[in-house]
Amino acid sequence: MIARQCTHNDRKKHGKDRKGNQRWQCRSCRATFVSDEQRPLGDMRIDLDKAAMVLSMLLEGMSIRACERITKMKRDTICDLIVQVGEGCDKFLASRVRDVESKFIELDELWGFVTKKSKNVKPGDDPEAGDSWTWLAIDSDSKMILAHAVGKRDESTGVPFLRRLHKATTGRAQVTSDGLSVYTHNVPLEMGSRVDFAQLIKNYKSSQTETRYSPATITSIEKKPRFGNPLESRISTSFVERLNLTVRMQVRRFTRLTNAHSKSARHHSAMVALFVAWYDFCRPHETLGKATPAMACGLADAKWTIRDLLTEAAKG
């Protein structure tokens, strides 16, 4: 009679080896061993299904503490998961989103802050504290987020953002941005003669009668061609501004008037990268039927699950 081989499924932690790897002991046969199983989340020993559930909750606008209460996963572990997957997503997007044929591109920046708003930053505070701007570029037709960046609202962030957009796209495209001066010279400089560039400048009414959080009244809109021959009828930032609303609805740390704001610039950037990857590859867009933006651009054959995204992020 041949004895049944133990599968070591029922196991418990049993110290670590000389290299710091976790050792296990089988409760059945008492054998000790180091597991050779794949770890797509690096050093994090979290069940993939639970990790996918937590990330899905975060991407549907839930706060970290709410996820902690529901899933019983410690918030420090959730924060580590965001960094691990988010930074992997950023590398994945940089390598995967390349040579996309886009005819009409819209650019905009979304305001947020880390730790505290810039007006409240004092000498001696964390240098990363203050206002943080998320730069986004979206293809008007496929709704694909072609490039993103997180940082200040100046050339130190804007120029790398435009370089990333240049690598992500191919062919001739019309680019429209708001009136930010960073775009005025840098879009033609970084993207070259293959773009037709225009800026949509909105002028606002200044009034003391408006309430604190009410939007300013637009008094006029100017369409200014800057480079090439942009079509006046396609000079618009409507789609990217609608994307800003989606970000604020889906990512809790962008929701105004809450204490769910980011406490770390690294976590803030990682969460933005995670959202962009999820938006492009996992979330069907209403205007595309059942397709995701990545499917519309030919970068994916089917809608991805969060678990698929975890696997790709691990490769990054």
mmCIF file of N, CA and C in Angstrom, residues 24-74:
data_model
loop_
_atom_site.group_PDB
_atom_site.id
_atom_site.type_symbol
_atom_site.label_atom_id
_atom_site.label_comp_id
_atom_site.label_asym_id
_atom_site.label_seq_id
_atom_site.Cartn_x
_atom_site.Cartn_y
_atom_site.Cartn_z
ATOM 1 N N TRP A 24 7.480 27.344 7.135
ATOM 2 C CA TRP A 24 6.163 26.834 7.508
ATOM 3 C C TRP A 24 6.294 25.422 8.074
ATOM 4 N N GLN A 25 5.317 25.047 8.887
ATOM 5 C CA GLN A 25 5.254 23.680 9.395
ATOM 6 C C GLN A 25 3.880 23.099 9.109
ATOM 7 N N CYS A 26 3.869 21.918 8.514
ATOM 8 C CA CYS A 26 2.607 21.247 8.208
ATOM 9 C C CYS A 26 2.007 20.700 9.510
ATOM 10 N N ARG A 27 0.742 20.993 9.735
ATOM 11 C CA ARG A 27 0.080 20.530 10.957
ATOM 12 C C ARG A 27 -0.171 19.014 10.923
ATOM 13 N N SER A 28 -0.169 18.441 9.731
ATOM 14 C CA SER A 28 -0.466 17.015 9.596
ATOM 15 C C SER A 28 0.771 16.144 9.796
ATOM 16 N N CYS A 29 1.828 16.399 8.969
ATOM 17 C CA CYS A 29 3.023 15.551 9.027
ATOM 18 C C CYS A 29 4.162 16.188 9.812
ATOM 19 N N ARG A 30 3.988 17.425 10.264
ATOM 20 C CA ARG A 30 4.961 18.152 11.087
ATOM 21 C C ARG A 30 6.234 18.509 10.315
ATOM 22 N N ALA A 31 6.226 18.347 9.020
ATOM 23 C CA ALA A 31 7.407 18.717 8.231
ATOM 24 C C ALA A 31 7.513 20.237 8.154
ATOM 25 N N THR A 32 8.748 20.730 8.108
ATOM 26 C CA THR A 32 8.976 22.164 7.959
ATOM 27 C C THR A 32 9.551 22.429 6.578
ATOM 28 N N PHE A 33 9.215 23.589 6.013
ATOM 29 C CA PHE A 33 9.632 23.884 4.642
ATOM 30 C C PHE A 33 9.492 25.374 4.368
ATOM 31 N N VAL A 34 10.137 25.813 3.287
ATOM 32 C CA VAL A 34 9.996 27.169 2.763
ATOM 33 C C VAL A 34 9.151 27.075 1.509
ATOM 34 N N SER A 35 8.059 27.821 1.452
ATOM 35 C CA SER A 35 7.153 27.735 0.316
ATOM 36 C C SER A 35 7.793 28.330 -0.924
ATOM 37 N N ASP A 36 7.627 27.669 -2.070
ATOM 38 C CA ASP A 36 8.155 28.164 -3.342
ATOM 39 C C ASP A 36 7.058 28.758 -4.220
ATOM 40 N N GLU A 37 5.917 29.087 -3.601
ATOM 41 C CA GLU A 37 4.795 29.621 -4.364
ATOM 42 C C GLU A 37 5.108 31.021 -4.884
ATOM 43 N N GLN A 38 4.509 31.377 -5.998
ATOM 44 C CA GLN A 38 4.706 32.695 -6.594
ATOM 45 C C GLN A 38 4.067 33.768 -5.715
ATOM 46 N N ARG A 39 4.729 34.917 -5.645
ATOM 47 C CA ARG A 39 4.205 36.013 -4.833
ATOM 48 C C ARG A 39 4.031 37.252 -5.719
ATOM 49 N N PRO A 40 2.890 37.385 -6.387
ATOM 50 C CA PRO A 40 2.679 38.511 -7.295
ATOM 51 C C PRO A 40 2.639 39.860 -6.588
ATOM 52 N N LEU A 41 2.463 39.852 -5.276
ATOM 53 C CA LEU A 41 2.446 41.106 -4.519
ATOM 54 C C LEU A 41 3.745 41.311 -3.755
ATOM 55 N N GLY A 42 4.828 40.774 -4.268
ATOM 56 C CA GLY A 42 6.123 40.961 -3.635
ATOM 57 C C GLY A 42 6.196 40.258 -2.297
ATOM 58 N N ASP A 43 6.592 41.002 -1.270
ATOM 59 C CA ASP A 43 6.723 40.423 0.070
ATOM 60 C C ASP A 43 5.390 40.367 0.807
ATOM 61 N N MET A 44 4.336 40.883 0.190
ATOM 62 C CA MET A 44 3.036 40.886 0.852
ATOM 63 C C MET A 44 2.356 39.528 0.679
ATOM 64 N N ARG A 45 2.011 38.902 1.794
ATOM 65 C CA ARG A 45 1.343 37.597 1.748
ATOM 66 C C ARG A 45 -0.155 37.808 1.940
ATOM 67 N N ILE A 46 -0.784 38.336 0.904
ATOM 68 C CA ILE A 46 -2.220 38.596 0.931
ATOM 69 C C ILE A 46 -2.875 37.728 -0.132
ATOM 70 N N ASP A 47 -3.998 37.167 0.202
ATOM 71 C CA ASP A 47 -4.753 36.412 -0.783
ATOM 72 C C ASP A 47 -5.124 37.322 -1.943
ATOM 73 N N LEU A 48 -4.892 36.867 -3.170
ATOM 74 C CA LEU A 48 -5.138 37.702 -4.345
ATOM 75 C C LEU A 48 -6.600 38.129 -4.458
ATOM 76 N N ASP A 49 -7.506 37.225 -4.123
ATOM 77 C CA ASP A 49 -8.917 37.575 -4.212
ATOM 78 C C ASP A 49 -9.279 38.683 -3.225
ATOM 79 N N LYS A 50 -8.705 38.609 -2.026
ATOM 80 C CA LYS A 50 -8.981 39.656 -1.041
ATOM 81 C C LYS A 50 -8.330 40.966 -1.438
ATOM 82 N N ALA A 51 -7.120 40.892 -1.977
ATOM 83 C CA ALA A 51 -6.445 42.099 -2.459
ATOM 84 C C ALA A 51 -7.245 42.747 -3.580
ATOM 85 N N ALA A 52 -7.774 41.928 -4.509
ATOM 86 C CA ALA A 52 -8.585 42.450 -5.608
ATOM 87 C C ALA A 52 -9.862 43.097 -5.083
ATOM 88 N N MET A 53 -10.464 42.507 -4.062
ATOM 89 C CA MET A 53 -11.683 43.068 -3.490
ATOM 90 C C MET A 53 -11.410 44.427 -2.842
ATOM 91 N N VAL A 54 -10.303 44.526 -2.106
ATOM 92 C CA VAL A 54 -9.954 45.785 -1.448
ATOM 93 C C VAL A 54 -9.706 46.882 -2.481
ATOM 94 N N LEU A 55 -8.963 46.554 -3.529
ATOM 95 C CA LEU A 55 -8.678 47.539 -4.571
ATOM 96 C C LEU A 55 -9.954 47.950 -5.298
ATOM 97 N N SER A 56 -10.862 47.006 -5.528
ATOM 98 C CA SER A 56 -12.137 47.334 -6.170
ATOM 99 C C SER A 56 -12.934 48.320 -5.321
ATOM 100 N N MET A 57 -12.921 48.117 -4.011
ATOM 101 C CA MET A 57 -13.626 49.020 -3.115
ATOM 102 C C MET A 57 -13.008 50.419 -3.131
ATOM 103 N N LEU A 58 -11.678 50.482 -3.140
ATOM 104 C CA LEU A 58 -10.996 51.773 -3.196
ATOM 105 C C LEU A 58 -11.304 52.506 -4.499
ATOM 106 N N LEU A 59 -11.394 51.750 -5.588
ATOM 107 C CA LEU A 59 -11.645 52.347 -6.899
ATOM 108 C C LEU A 59 -13.114 52.665 -7.131
ATOM 109 N N GLU A 60 -13.959 52.315 -6.185
ATOM 110 C CA GLU A 60 -15.362 52.706 -6.247
ATOM 111 C C GLU A 60 -15.673 53.814 -5.242
ATOM 112 N N GLY A 61 -14.621 54.477 -4.776
ATOM 113 C CA GLY A 61 -14.811 55.672 -3.960
ATOM 114 C C GLY A 61 -14.836 55.462 -2.464
ATOM 115 N N MET A 62 -14.499 54.261 -1.979
ATOM 116 C CA MET A 62 -14.506 54.018 -0.542
ATOM 117 C C MET A 62 -13.195 54.479 0.078
ATOM 118 N N SER A 63 -13.246 54.871 1.333
ATOM 119 C CA SER A 63 -12.048 55.311 2.033
ATOM 120 C C SER A 63 -11.279 54.108 2.560
ATOM 121 N N ILE A 64 -10.028 54.332 2.946
ATOM 122 C CA ILE A 64 -9.190 53.254 3.463
ATOM 123 C C ILE A 64 -9.774 52.696 4.759
ATOM 124 N N ARG A 65 -10.243 53.562 5.638
ATOM 125 C CA ARG A 65 -10.787 53.093 6.911
ATOM 126 C C ARG A 65 -12.094 52.323 6.714
ATOM 127 N N ALA A 66 -12.884 52.727 5.722
ATOM 128 C CA ALA A 66 -14.103 51.976 5.431
ATOM 129 C C ALA A 66 -13.762 50.574 4.933
ATOM 130 N N CYS A 67 -12.740 50.484 4.084
ATOM 131 C CA CYS A 67 -12.289 49.167 3.616
ATOM 132 C C CYS A 67 -11.777 48.326 4.775
ATOM 133 N N GLU A 68 -11.093 48.979 5.705
ATOM 134 C CA GLU A 68 -10.581 48.261 6.874
ATOM 135 C C GLU A 68 -11.724 47.681 7.705
ATOM 136 N N ARG A 69 -12.772 48.471 7.902
ATOM 137 C CA ARG A 69 -13.894 47.994 8.713
ATOM 138 C C ARG A 69 -14.621 46.828 8.055
ATOM 139 N N ILE A 70 -14.727 46.861 6.736
ATOM 140 C CA ILE A 70 -15.490 45.826 6.032
ATOM 141 C C ILE A 70 -14.682 44.555 5.829
ATOM 142 N N THR A 71 -13.414 44.702 5.429
ATOM 143 C CA THR A 71 -12.599 43.534 5.087
ATOM 144 C C THR A 71 -11.769 43.007 6.256
ATOM 145 N N LYS A 72 -11.643 43.799 7.326
ATOM 146 C CA LYS A 72 -10.824 43.427 8.488
ATOM 147 C C LYS A 72 -9.328 43.432 8.160
ATOM 148 N N MET A 73 -8.960 43.973 7.012
ATOM 149 C CA MET A 73 -7.548 44.121 6.667
ATOM 150 C C MET A 73 -7.039 45.425 7.261
ATOM 151 N N LYS A 74 -5.912 45.396 7.944
ATOM 152 C CA LYS A 74 -5.393 46.587 8.603
ATOM 153 C C LYS A 74 -5.101 47.687 7.588
#
